[in-house]
Short mmCIF file of C-alpha atoms and ligand atoms in Angstrom, two decimals:
data_model
loop_
_atom_site.label_atom_id
_atom_site.label_comp_id
_atom_site.label_asym_id
_atom_site.label_seq_id
_atom_site.Cartn_x
_atom_site.Cartn_y
_atom_site.Cartn_z
CA MET A 1 0.29 -0.14 0.20
CA SER A 2 1.24 4.07 -0.01
CA SER A 3 -0.32 6.49 0.20
CA LEU A 4 -2.06 8.89 -1.96
CA PRO A 5 0.07 10.44 -4.93
CA PHE A 6 -3.31 12.79 -5.89
CA SER A 7 -5.96 15.01 -3.58
CA LEU A 8 -8.47 13.25 -3.49
CA SER A 9 -10.63 16.97 -2.00
CA PRO A 10 -13.92 17.64 -3.60
CA PRO A 11 -13.99 18.83 -6.72
CA THR A 12 -12.42 16.54 -8.18
CA VAL A 13 -14.23 14.06 -6.39
CA PRO A 14 -17.80 14.18 -6.03
CA PRO A 15 -19.14 14.20 -2.74
CA SER A 16 -21.92 11.41 -3.58
CA VAL A 17 -19.08 9.02 -3.46
CA PHE A 18 -17.40 9.49 -0.25
CA SER A 19 -21.05 9.52 1.02
CA ILE A 20 -21.05 6.29 -0.56
CA LEU A 21 -18.36 5.00 1.22
CA GLU A 22 -19.04 6.22 4.62
CA ARG A 23 -22.93 4.43 4.39
CA LEU A 24 -21.79 1.39 3.73
CA ARG A 25 -19.52 1.41 6.49
CA GLU A 26 -21.85 2.53 9.03
CA LYS A 27 -23.70 -0.54 7.69
CA GLY A 28 -20.71 -2.27 8.45
CA LYS A 29 -19.31 -3.54 5.40
CA TYR A 30 -17.10 -1.34 2.80
CA GLY A 31 -16.12 0.08 -0.59
CA TRP A 32 -13.43 0.90 -2.92
CA ILE A 33 -12.20 2.90 -5.90
CA VAL A 34 -11.48 1.46 -8.29
CA GLY A 35 -11.00 1.12 -11.64
CA GLY A 36 -10.93 3.30 -14.51
CA CYS A 37 -11.27 6.40 -12.97
CA VAL A 38 -8.03 5.55 -10.63
CA ARG A 39 -6.43 5.03 -13.57
CA ASP A 40 -7.46 9.13 -14.69
CA LEU A 41 -6.25 10.23 -11.19
CA LEU A 42 -3.39 8.93 -11.02
CA ARG A 43 -2.45 10.51 -15.04
CA GLY A 44 -4.16 14.21 -13.19
CA GLN A 45 -7.65 13.85 -15.59
CA VAL A 46 -10.87 14.14 -13.46
CA PRO A 47 -12.74 11.07 -14.23
CA LYS A 48 -16.11 10.83 -16.45
CA ASP A 49 -17.80 8.25 -13.94
CA TRP A 50 -16.78 6.99 -10.83
CA ASP A 51 -16.94 2.98 -9.78
CA ILE A 52 -16.85 1.69 -6.24
CA ALA A 53 -16.49 -2.10 -5.29
CA THR A 54 -18.04 -3.15 -1.97
CA ASN A 55 -17.67 -6.44 -0.18
CA ALA A 56 -21.94 -6.67 0.51
CA ARG A 57 -23.69 -8.41 -1.99
CA PRO A 58 -26.29 -6.02 -4.42
CA GLU A 59 -29.65 -6.83 -2.31
CA GLU A 60 -27.59 -5.53 1.31
CA VAL A 61 -25.72 -3.05 -0.86
CA VAL A 62 -29.61 -2.58 -2.08
CA ARG A 63 -31.63 -1.68 0.86
CA MET A 64 -28.46 0.40 2.25
CA PHE A 65 -29.56 2.93 -0.36
CA PRO A 66 -33.44 5.03 -1.02
CA ARG A 67 -32.64 5.66 -4.46
CA VAL A 68 -30.79 2.79 -6.84
CA ILE A 69 -31.33 0.79 -10.61
CA ALA A 70 -31.51 -2.70 -9.84
CA THR A 71 -30.48 -3.37 -13.92
CA GLY A 72 -26.90 -5.21 -13.22
CA LEU A 73 -27.53 -7.42 -10.15
CA LYS A 74 -26.98 -10.53 -11.79
CA HIS A 75 -23.26 -9.58 -11.34
CA GLY A 76 -24.15 -7.84 -8.52
CA THR A 77 -23.56 -4.33 -9.82
CA VAL A 78 -26.40 -1.60 -8.34
CA THR A 79 -26.98 1.88 -9.53
CA VAL A 80 -26.65 4.00 -6.60
CA MET A 81 -28.39 7.42 -7.60
CA ASP A 82 -27.45 10.63 -5.32
CA ARG A 83 -28.28 14.11 -6.40
CA GLY A 84 -29.11 13.06 -10.27
CA VAL A 85 -25.55 11.09 -11.00
CA GLY A 86 -25.63 7.16 -10.64
CA TYR A 87 -22.59 5.40 -9.24
CA GLU A 88 -21.94 2.13 -9.67
CA VAL A 89 -21.81 0.02 -6.88
CA THR A 90 -20.40 -3.89 -7.69
CA THR A 91 -19.73 -6.46 -5.23
CA LEU A 92 -15.47 -8.24 -5.07
CA ARG A 93 -15.74 -10.37 -7.39
CA GLY A 94 -13.35 -13.73 -7.97
CA GLU A 95 -12.51 -15.02 -11.41
CA GLY A 96 -15.03 -16.89 -12.87
CA ALA A 97 -14.80 -19.01 -16.21
CA TYR A 98 -14.71 -17.41 -19.68
CA SER A 99 -16.51 -20.67 -21.63
CA ASP A 100 -18.25 -18.21 -24.50
CA GLY A 101 -15.51 -15.37 -24.22
CA ARG A 102 -17.46 -12.96 -23.44
CA ARG A 103 -18.19 -13.12 -19.65
CA PRO A 104 -17.96 -15.34 -16.73
CA ASP A 105 -20.43 -18.68 -16.81
CA SER A 106 -20.60 -17.77 -13.13
CA VAL A 107 -20.43 -14.86 -10.98
CA SER A 108 -19.00 -15.89 -7.47
CA PHE A 109 -18.53 -13.25 -4.53
CA VAL A 110 -15.86 -12.87 -2.65
CA GLU A 111 -14.30 -10.77 0.70
CA ASP A 112 -10.65 -9.98 -0.57
CA ILE A 113 -10.58 -6.17 -3.10
CA ARG A 114 -7.55 -8.37 -3.92
CA GLU A 115 -9.14 -11.01 -5.32
CA ASP A 116 -11.46 -8.62 -7.04
CA LEU A 117 -8.46 -6.73 -8.62
CA ALA A 118 -6.77 -9.91 -9.79
CA ARG A 119 -9.70 -9.88 -12.30
CA ARG A 120 -9.20 -6.54 -14.25
CA ASP A 121 -7.75 -6.22 -17.55
CA PHE A 122 -4.64 -4.20 -17.03
CA THR A 123 -2.45 -3.14 -14.33
CA PHE A 124 -3.36 0.40 -14.01
CA ASN A 125 -7.18 -0.38 -14.06
CA ALA A 126 -6.40 -2.66 -10.82
CA ILE A 127 -5.68 -0.09 -8.93
CA ALA A 128 -7.97 0.28 -5.73
CA ILE A 129 -7.54 3.66 -3.51
CA ASP A 130 -8.76 2.22 -0.04
CA GLY A 131 -12.90 3.57 1.36
CA LEU A 132 -11.04 6.06 3.60
CA GLY A 133 -9.58 7.62 0.64
CA GLU A 134 -6.28 7.06 2.13
CA ARG A 135 -4.17 4.83 0.63
CA LEU A 136 -3.80 2.96 -2.88
CA ILE A 137 -4.02 -0.12 -3.84
CA ASP A 138 -1.80 -1.38 -6.60
CA PRO A 139 -1.21 -5.27 -5.83
CA PHE A 140 0.21 -5.06 -9.96
CA GLY A 141 2.42 -2.00 -9.84
CA GLY A 142 -0.80 -0.25 -11.88
CA ALA A 143 0.58 3.07 -10.38
CA ASP A 144 4.43 2.56 -12.22
CA ASP A 145 4.24 1.31 -15.56
CA LEU A 146 1.17 4.04 -16.48
CA LYS A 147 3.81 6.78 -15.10
CA ALA A 148 6.57 4.66 -17.54
CA GLY A 149 4.04 4.60 -19.91
CA LEU A 150 3.12 0.63 -20.23
CA LEU A 151 0.25 -1.19 -20.80
CA ARG A 152 0.72 -4.26 -19.52
CA ALA A 153 -1.84 -7.63 -17.98
CA VAL A 154 -2.52 -8.23 -15.01
CA GLY A 155 -1.11 -11.72 -14.83
CA ASP A 156 -0.80 -15.06 -17.84
CA ALA A 157 -1.23 -12.29 -21.01
CA ARG A 158 -2.64 -15.02 -22.92
CA GLU A 159 -5.35 -16.57 -20.11
CA ARG A 160 -6.23 -13.74 -19.82
CA PHE A 161 -7.24 -12.66 -23.46
CA ALA A 162 -8.04 -16.45 -23.63
CA GLU A 163 -11.09 -15.59 -21.77
CA ASP A 164 -12.41 -11.98 -23.03
CA GLY A 165 -12.00 -10.80 -26.79
CA LEU A 166 -12.54 -8.02 -25.84
CA ARG A 167 -10.33 -7.30 -23.16
CA VAL A 168 -7.16 -7.70 -26.98
CA LEU A 169 -8.79 -4.41 -29.01
CA ARG A 170 -9.20 -2.79 -24.89
CA ALA A 171 -5.54 -2.88 -24.77
CA ALA A 172 -5.16 -1.74 -28.40
CA ARG A 173 -7.77 1.15 -27.65
CA PHE A 174 -6.21 2.42 -24.45
CA SER A 175 -2.41 2.15 -26.55
CA ALA A 176 -3.72 5.61 -28.70
CA THR A 177 -6.10 6.55 -25.67
CA LEU A 178 -3.99 6.79 -22.45
CA GLU A 179 -0.44 7.28 -24.94
CA VAL A 180 0.76 4.27 -23.56
CA THR A 181 2.59 1.75 -24.97
CA ILE A 182 1.46 -2.09 -25.51
CA GLU A 183 4.39 -4.82 -23.12
CA SER A 184 6.49 -6.88 -25.35
CA ALA A 185 4.86 -9.90 -23.57
CA THR A 186 1.90 -8.56 -23.24
CA GLU A 187 1.87 -7.16 -27.13
CA ALA A 188 2.70 -11.08 -28.41
CA ALA A 189 0.01 -12.30 -26.85
CA MET A 190 -2.88 -10.27 -28.14
CA GLY A 191 -1.52 -12.03 -31.93
CA ASP A 192 -1.50 -15.44 -30.20
CA PRO A 193 -3.69 -17.66 -32.33
CA THR A 194 -5.63 -18.14 -29.49
CA SER A 195 -6.16 -14.90 -28.83
CA LEU A 196 -7.56 -14.17 -31.86
CA ALA A 197 -10.32 -17.45 -31.65
CA THR A 198 -11.76 -16.10 -28.75
CA PHE A 199 -10.85 -12.15 -30.11
CA ARG A 200 -13.45 -13.49 -33.34
CA LYS A 201 -16.45 -14.04 -30.72
CA VAL A 202 -16.78 -10.56 -29.50
CA SER A 203 -20.54 -8.65 -30.59
CA ALA A 204 -19.65 -6.02 -34.21
CA GLU A 205 -21.59 -3.38 -32.11
CA ARG A 206 -18.29 -4.19 -28.63
CA VAL A 207 -15.87 -3.91 -31.63
CA ARG A 208 -17.06 -0.61 -33.06
CA ASP A 209 -17.24 1.60 -29.83
CA GLU A 210 -14.29 0.97 -29.31
CA TRP A 211 -12.77 1.85 -32.88
CA GLN A 212 -15.19 5.61 -31.74
CA LYS A 213 -13.16 5.55 -28.03
CA SER A 214 -10.15 4.75 -29.86
CA MET A 215 -11.12 8.26 -32.30
CA SER A 216 -10.79 10.13 -29.54
CA ALA A 217 -7.11 9.83 -28.92
CA ASN A 218 -4.74 12.87 -30.37
CA LYS A 219 -3.16 9.32 -32.50
CA PRO A 220 -5.52 6.48 -33.28
CA SER A 221 -3.34 5.25 -36.60
CA ARG A 222 -1.58 3.84 -32.09
CA ALA A 223 -4.62 1.26 -32.41
CA PHE A 224 -5.01 0.49 -35.68
CA ASP A 225 -1.18 -0.42 -35.94
CA ALA A 226 -1.65 -2.35 -33.01
CA MET A 227 -4.69 -3.63 -33.71
CA ALA A 228 -3.45 -4.79 -37.86
CA ARG A 229 0.42 -6.28 -36.36
CA THR A 230 -1.69 -8.15 -33.83
CA GLY A 231 -3.92 -9.91 -36.50
CA ILE A 232 -6.91 -8.59 -35.08
CA LEU A 233 -7.62 -6.18 -37.98
CA GLU A 234 -7.36 -8.91 -40.72
CA VAL A 235 -10.67 -10.52 -38.17
CA ILE A 236 -12.12 -7.53 -39.25
CA SER A 237 -11.45 -6.31 -41.87
CA PRO A 238 -9.13 -8.30 -44.01
CA GLU A 239 -10.06 -5.58 -47.10
CA LEU A 240 -8.46 -3.13 -45.38
CA CYS A 241 -5.24 -5.22 -44.38
CA GLU A 242 -4.45 -5.23 -47.61
CA SER A 243 -2.58 -1.64 -47.66
CA ARG A 244 -0.66 -2.99 -45.20
CA GLY A 245 3.04 -2.69 -47.59
CA CYS A 246 0.72 -1.91 -50.62
CA GLU A 247 3.04 0.51 -52.54
CA GLN A 248 1.94 4.07 -54.23
CA ASN A 249 3.45 6.21 -56.74
CA ARG A 250 5.32 8.93 -56.52
CA TYR A 251 3.59 11.31 -55.25
CA HIS A 252 3.46 9.28 -51.47
CA ALA A 253 6.23 9.03 -49.59
CA TYR A 254 3.42 6.08 -47.42
CA ASP A 255 2.53 2.74 -48.63
CA VAL A 256 -1.74 2.71 -48.30
CA TRP A 257 -1.81 1.64 -45.26
CA GLY A 258 0.66 4.20 -43.42
CA HIS A 259 -0.93 6.63 -46.03
CA ALA A 260 -4.13 5.73 -44.13
CA MET A 261 -2.73 6.51 -40.65
CA ALA A 262 -0.87 9.72 -41.43
CA CYS A 263 -4.24 10.97 -42.87
CA LEU A 264 -6.21 9.30 -39.87
CA ASP A 265 -3.98 11.63 -36.79
CA ALA A 266 -4.43 14.75 -39.37
CA ALA A 267 -8.55 14.34 -38.86
CA PRO A 268 -10.41 16.39 -36.54
CA LYS A 269 -11.59 14.64 -33.97
CA ASP A 270 -14.67 13.92 -35.17
CA PRO A 271 -15.30 10.25 -35.30
CA THR A 272 -17.07 9.88 -38.18
CA LEU A 273 -14.45 11.92 -40.03
CA ARG A 274 -11.91 9.91 -38.85
CA VAL A 275 -13.51 6.32 -39.46
CA ALA A 276 -13.90 7.66 -43.31
CA ALA A 277 -9.71 8.80 -43.11
CA LEU A 278 -8.68 5.74 -41.86
CA LEU A 279 -12.11 4.01 -44.32
CA HIS A 280 -10.84 6.81 -47.61
CA ASP A 281 -7.82 4.57 -49.72
CA ILE A 282 -9.45 1.14 -48.86
CA GLY A 283 -10.79 0.32 -52.88
CA LYS A 284 -6.98 1.76 -54.24
CA PRO A 285 -5.22 -2.09 -53.26
CA ARG A 286 -7.63 -3.10 -56.03
CA SER A 287 -7.95 -0.58 -58.55
CA ARG A 288 -3.82 -0.52 -58.56
CA ALA A 289 -2.38 -1.28 -61.98
CA PHE A 290 0.95 -0.08 -63.87
CA SER A 291 1.12 1.98 -65.83
CA PRO A 292 3.87 2.28 -68.91
CA LYS A 293 3.60 5.19 -69.73
CA THR A 294 4.04 7.49 -66.62
CA ASN A 295 5.81 4.26 -65.43
CA ASP A 296 3.84 4.31 -62.10
CA TYR A 297 0.86 2.72 -59.86
CA THR A 298 -2.90 4.55 -61.12
CA PHE A 299 -5.54 3.85 -58.42
CA TYR A 300 -8.51 4.31 -61.38
CA ASN A 301 -11.72 4.67 -59.92
CA HIS A 302 -10.99 3.39 -56.63
CA GLU A 303 -12.88 6.04 -54.65
CA ALA A 304 -15.80 4.32 -56.57
CA ILE A 305 -14.52 0.66 -55.59
CA GLY A 306 -13.77 1.67 -51.80
CA ALA A 307 -17.14 2.75 -50.85
CA GLU A 308 -18.84 -0.21 -52.57
CA ILE A 309 -15.92 -2.50 -50.28
CA VAL A 310 -17.25 0.65 -47.06
CA ASP A 311 -20.77 0.45 -47.15
CA PRO A 312 -20.80 -3.60 -46.18
CA LEU A 313 -17.87 -3.44 -43.32
CA LEU A 314 -19.99 -1.07 -41.92
CA HIS A 315 -22.59 -2.69 -42.06
CA LYS A 316 -21.03 -5.22 -40.92
CA LEU A 317 -20.07 -3.06 -37.45
CA LYS A 318 -23.77 -1.78 -37.24
CA PHE A 319 -23.01 1.64 -38.17
CA PRO A 320 -26.45 3.49 -37.35
CA ASN A 321 -27.52 3.92 -40.83
CA ASP A 322 -27.00 8.15 -41.28
CA VAL A 323 -23.01 7.30 -40.07
CA ARG A 324 -22.49 4.85 -42.33
CA GLN A 325 -23.90 6.88 -46.04
CA ARG A 326 -21.70 9.79 -44.75
CA ILE A 327 -19.32 7.38 -43.96
CA VAL A 328 -19.60 6.15 -47.73
CA SER A 329 -20.61 9.74 -49.11
CA LEU A 330 -16.94 11.31 -47.81
CA VAL A 331 -15.05 7.65 -49.44
CA ARG A 332 -16.46 8.44 -52.93
CA HIS A 333 -16.28 12.22 -52.93
CA HIS A 334 -13.30 12.16 -51.64
CA LEU A 335 -10.66 13.03 -54.32
CA ILE A 336 -11.97 16.26 -54.62
CA CYS A 337 -9.06 17.10 -58.32
CA TYR A 338 -9.33 20.60 -57.85
CA THR A 339 -8.08 23.46 -59.63
CA SER A 340 -8.30 27.12 -59.69
CA ASP A 341 -9.38 26.70 -63.43
CA TRP A 342 -12.93 24.70 -62.69
CA SER A 343 -15.20 26.96 -63.69
CA ASP A 344 -18.32 28.42 -62.04
CA THR A 345 -20.09 26.19 -63.72
CA ALA A 346 -17.45 23.46 -62.05
CA VAL A 347 -17.61 24.04 -59.12
CA ARG A 348 -21.59 24.50 -58.62
CA ARG A 349 -21.59 21.05 -60.82
CA TRP A 350 -19.41 19.50 -57.41
CA LEU A 351 -21.76 20.68 -54.77
CA LYS A 352 -24.44 18.82 -55.91
CA ARG A 353 -22.47 15.69 -57.32
CA VAL A 354 -21.01 16.18 -53.69
CA GLY A 355 -24.78 16.81 -51.73
CA LEU A 356 -24.46 20.96 -49.84
CA GLU A 357 -23.87 18.72 -46.22
CA VAL A 358 -20.77 16.53 -47.38
CA ALA A 359 -19.24 19.20 -48.22
CA PRO A 360 -17.60 20.72 -45.06
CA GLN A 361 -17.19 17.48 -44.32
CA LEU A 362 -14.82 17.07 -47.91
CA TYR A 363 -12.81 19.54 -47.38
CA GLU A 364 -11.84 18.15 -44.02
CA LEU A 365 -11.32 15.04 -45.32
CA GLY A 366 -9.15 16.54 -48.45
CA ARG A 367 -6.92 18.68 -45.75
CA ALA A 368 -5.79 15.66 -43.35
CA ASP A 369 -5.75 13.65 -47.16
CA ALA A 370 -3.41 15.77 -48.53
CA ARG A 371 -0.91 16.38 -45.18
CA GLY A 372 -0.90 12.31 -45.03
CA LYS A 373 1.02 12.55 -47.88
CA GLY A 374 3.66 12.61 -45.70
CA ARG A 375 5.17 15.09 -48.92
CA PRO A 376 5.21 19.19 -49.29
CA ALA A 377 0.98 20.12 -48.45
CA GLU A 378 0.77 23.85 -48.93
CA GLU A 379 -0.14 23.39 -52.92
CA ASP A 380 -3.26 20.36 -52.46
CA LEU A 381 -4.48 23.07 -48.86
CA ARG A 382 -4.42 25.86 -51.07
CA HIS A 383 -6.56 24.28 -53.81
CA ILE A 384 -8.82 22.98 -51.23
CA ASP A 385 -9.21 26.79 -49.48
CA GLU A 386 -10.08 28.20 -52.99
CA LEU A 387 -12.60 25.39 -53.54
CA GLU A 388 -13.97 26.10 -50.10
CA ALA A 389 -14.24 29.58 -50.47
CA ARG A 390 -15.34 29.95 -54.36
CA ALA A 391 -18.33 26.59 -52.83
CA LYS A 392 -18.78 29.52 -50.22
CA GLU A 393 -19.36 32.76 -52.40
CA LEU A 394 -21.34 31.42 -54.99
CA LEU A 395 -23.86 29.09 -51.98
CA ALA A 396 -24.65 32.90 -50.95
CA SER A 397 -25.24 34.08 -54.33
CA GLY A 398 -27.93 31.76 -53.71
CA ALA A 399 -27.33 29.23 -56.77
CA ALA A 400 -29.24 26.49 -56.87
CA LEU A 401 -28.22 23.00 -56.76
CA SER A 402 -30.96 20.97 -56.80
CA THR A 403 -34.48 21.29 -58.62
CA ARG A 404 -36.74 22.74 -54.91
CA ASP A 405 -33.48 25.66 -55.44
CA LEU A 406 -35.30 26.10 -59.17
CA ALA A 407 -37.86 29.33 -59.20
CA ILE A 408 -40.39 26.88 -60.60
CA SER A 409 -41.96 23.89 -59.29
CA GLY A 410 -43.31 20.93 -60.41
CA HIS A 411 -46.80 21.97 -59.50
CA ASP A 412 -46.56 25.00 -61.71
CA LEU A 413 -45.37 23.39 -64.82
CA MET A 414 -47.92 20.50 -64.04
CA LYS A 415 -50.11 24.33 -64.36
CA GLU A 416 -48.60 25.56 -66.83
CA PHE A 417 -48.97 23.06 -69.64
CA SER A 418 -51.65 20.73 -68.29
CA LEU A 419 -49.40 18.34 -67.74
CA LYS A 420 -50.78 14.62 -65.92
CA PRO A 421 -48.08 14.12 -62.44
CA GLY A 422 -45.40 11.81 -63.88
CA PRO A 423 -42.33 11.49 -64.48
CA VAL A 424 -41.57 13.55 -67.12
CA ILE A 425 -42.31 16.26 -64.73
CA GLY A 426 -39.07 15.40 -62.65
CA ARG A 427 -37.10 14.77 -66.77
CA VAL A 428 -37.56 18.88 -67.27
CA LEU A 429 -37.46 19.53 -63.39
CA ASP A 430 -33.53 18.24 -64.00
CA GLY A 431 -33.29 19.95 -67.15
CA LEU A 432 -34.31 22.86 -65.90
CA LEU A 433 -31.47 22.28 -63.20
CA GLU A 434 -29.24 21.66 -65.93
CA LEU A 435 -29.48 25.10 -67.32
CA VAL A 436 -30.35 27.16 -64.11
CA LEU A 437 -26.11 25.69 -62.70
CA GLU A 438 -24.51 26.62 -66.00
CA SER A 439 -26.45 30.18 -66.67
CA PRO A 440 -27.84 31.03 -62.50
CA GLU A 441 -28.47 34.58 -63.85
CA LEU A 442 -31.25 32.46 -66.24
CA ASN A 443 -33.04 30.99 -62.63
CA ASN A 444 -36.61 32.91 -62.77
CA ARG A 445 -40.13 32.33 -63.45
CA GLU A 446 -40.23 33.31 -67.08
CA SER A 447 -37.08 32.19 -68.66
CA LEU A 448 -37.67 28.98 -66.82
CA LEU A 449 -41.15 28.57 -68.27
CA GLY A 450 -40.09 29.00 -71.96
CA GLU A 451 -37.33 26.94 -71.25
CA ALA A 452 -39.61 24.44 -69.91
CA GLY A 453 -42.20 24.30 -72.52
CA ARG A 454 -40.06 23.24 -75.17
CA LEU A 455 -38.39 20.57 -72.98
CA ALA A 456 -41.65 18.99 -72.37
CA ALA A 457 -42.80 19.27 -75.65
CA THR A 458 -39.67 16.84 -76.76
CA LEU A 459 -40.48 14.70 -73.19
CA LYS A 460 -44.07 14.17 -73.98
CA PRO A 461 -45.66 10.90 -74.40
CA THR A 462 -47.23 11.21 -77.96
P1 ATP B 501 -13.45 3.84 -20.06
O1 ATP B 501 -14.97 3.68 -18.91
O2 ATP B 501 -13.10 4.28 -21.21
O3 ATP B 501 -13.77 3.10 -21.12
P2 ATP B 501 -12.29 1.76 -18.15
O4 ATP B 501 -11.88 1.02 -17.85
O5 ATP B 501 -12.94 2.59 -17.39
O6 ATP B 501 -12.49 2.54 -19.16
P3 ATP B 501 -15.08 0.19 -18.15
O7 ATP B 501 -15.49 -0.22 -18.83
O8 ATP B 501 -15.70 1.85 -17.87
O9 ATP B 501 -13.86 0.54 -18.18
O10 ATP B 501 -14.28 -0.61 -16.88
C1 ATP B 501 -14.34 -0.26 -15.64
C2 ATP B 501 -12.88 -1.32 -14.95
O11 ATP B 501 -14.06 -2.81 -15.04
C3 ATP B 501 -11.64 -1.66 -15.40
O12 ATP B 501 -10.82 -0.65 -15.38
C4 ATP B 501 -11.62 -2.24 -15.26
O13 ATP B 501 -11.22 -2.51 -14.06
C5 ATP B 501 -13.03 -3.36 -15.47
N1 ATP B 501 -12.66 -4.38 -16.62
C6 ATP B 501 -13.62 -3.28 -17.72
N2 ATP B 501 -13.83 -4.03 -19.11
C7 ATP B 501 -13.19 -5.30 -18.34
C8 ATP B 501 -12.87 -6.83 -18.95
N3 ATP B 501 -13.23 -6.96 -20.76
N4 ATP B 501 -11.97 -7.30 -18.41
C9 ATP B 501 -11.39 -7.19 -16.71
N5 ATP B 501 -10.94 -6.45 -16.35
C10 ATP B 501 -12.68 -5.34 -17.43
MG1 MG B 502 -14.86 4.00 -16.79
#
């Protein structure tokens, strides 16, 4: 035991935590502050949630507090509500057998906090603060590992990863979010065939959640590189692994994988944008061809091929539909071939094609893409700035980009030309939009009706 290397006074620790610990003592039981929050305190951060371990049984905890939510009762967890905030109070648990690689077959309650700490995943997650808030209980040297920037499994890493498939993924995630190095025996065990076999049983939702959490790191590439090195990524997405070692052309300093990693780290901390950055060039390995003319590789149509790969991948990983569609769109349109000689019509056509909502994220993705090439990016960045500025200006001047923006509606067409509802209306409107993209000054009722008359005559079924 060692005395605390940080202060436990409010506002760091909410008063509720101490009142829960005190209540347990009044009832002749004991509580400890445990898990992620202790790790966060040791890193000088304010924990986002607080977990308490106790030697009281769940049903006793339920009786001790006026407001509880007994959702995790069979795993020993009771959520105690205090001042509108929930605190998880979990009865000390020992090691159980894990035959499904996901959760222990049965929960056995124990009396000794050290036994409870021994079932936890990594040394820095297996530290407790005693109920009086005076001492650290750190049987596996987690505080020293944290100081040394090391992630180490508690006990025998191979056994721990064979029990619960989520742990290898948590290791990869923590290596990024906590900026720690995975200790070598622990990393070797992550790639063990038994660990990977257990990892295969992890649900898609949990994989997705760990991906999302990894995206909050300064450098999420640490997590994805760890997944790639150990074989976890091959299980999640063999398609993405094809990028590893896939050499590019002379415009890139890295292979496709290295570029994806650099692009990921350069992207803003928005999970959608970062997943798009991770996956944006996933179509490159399958589109790569050698061109004798340029004496270099080409990646013709890799954006479209990539979008086709990303859609089912994100579906498999249970990303919400709107997020999946947005990422697919970002991948499909990530290649911005803008040059200063684009006409205003070309800019308007580009905006129409990619969609107004997607455009701002495409600029960001484009910037990350440029920065991730490992070569001077100034020229590419200047082009993106210019496209963004021109697009904004055109939009501010009221450019019509969809048929909804036209000065006349389908209703007007039906009335003026005695048309019946049907596909002709849509086709006339599309034709008018084409016209207005070329010549925005024609977006007025009179000009459009004139043109609509001509279009309707050619399209009207005879
Ligand atoms: P975060 O809240 O940032 O995801 P955390 O470490 O607090 O990180 P939780 O899921 O809140 O993660 O779990 C709380 C504690 O429970 C962990 O610190 C760890 O001690 C233990 N734990 C969580 N998941 C596992 C697991 N799969 N195997 C072993 N112990 C675990
Ligand atoms: Mg937590």
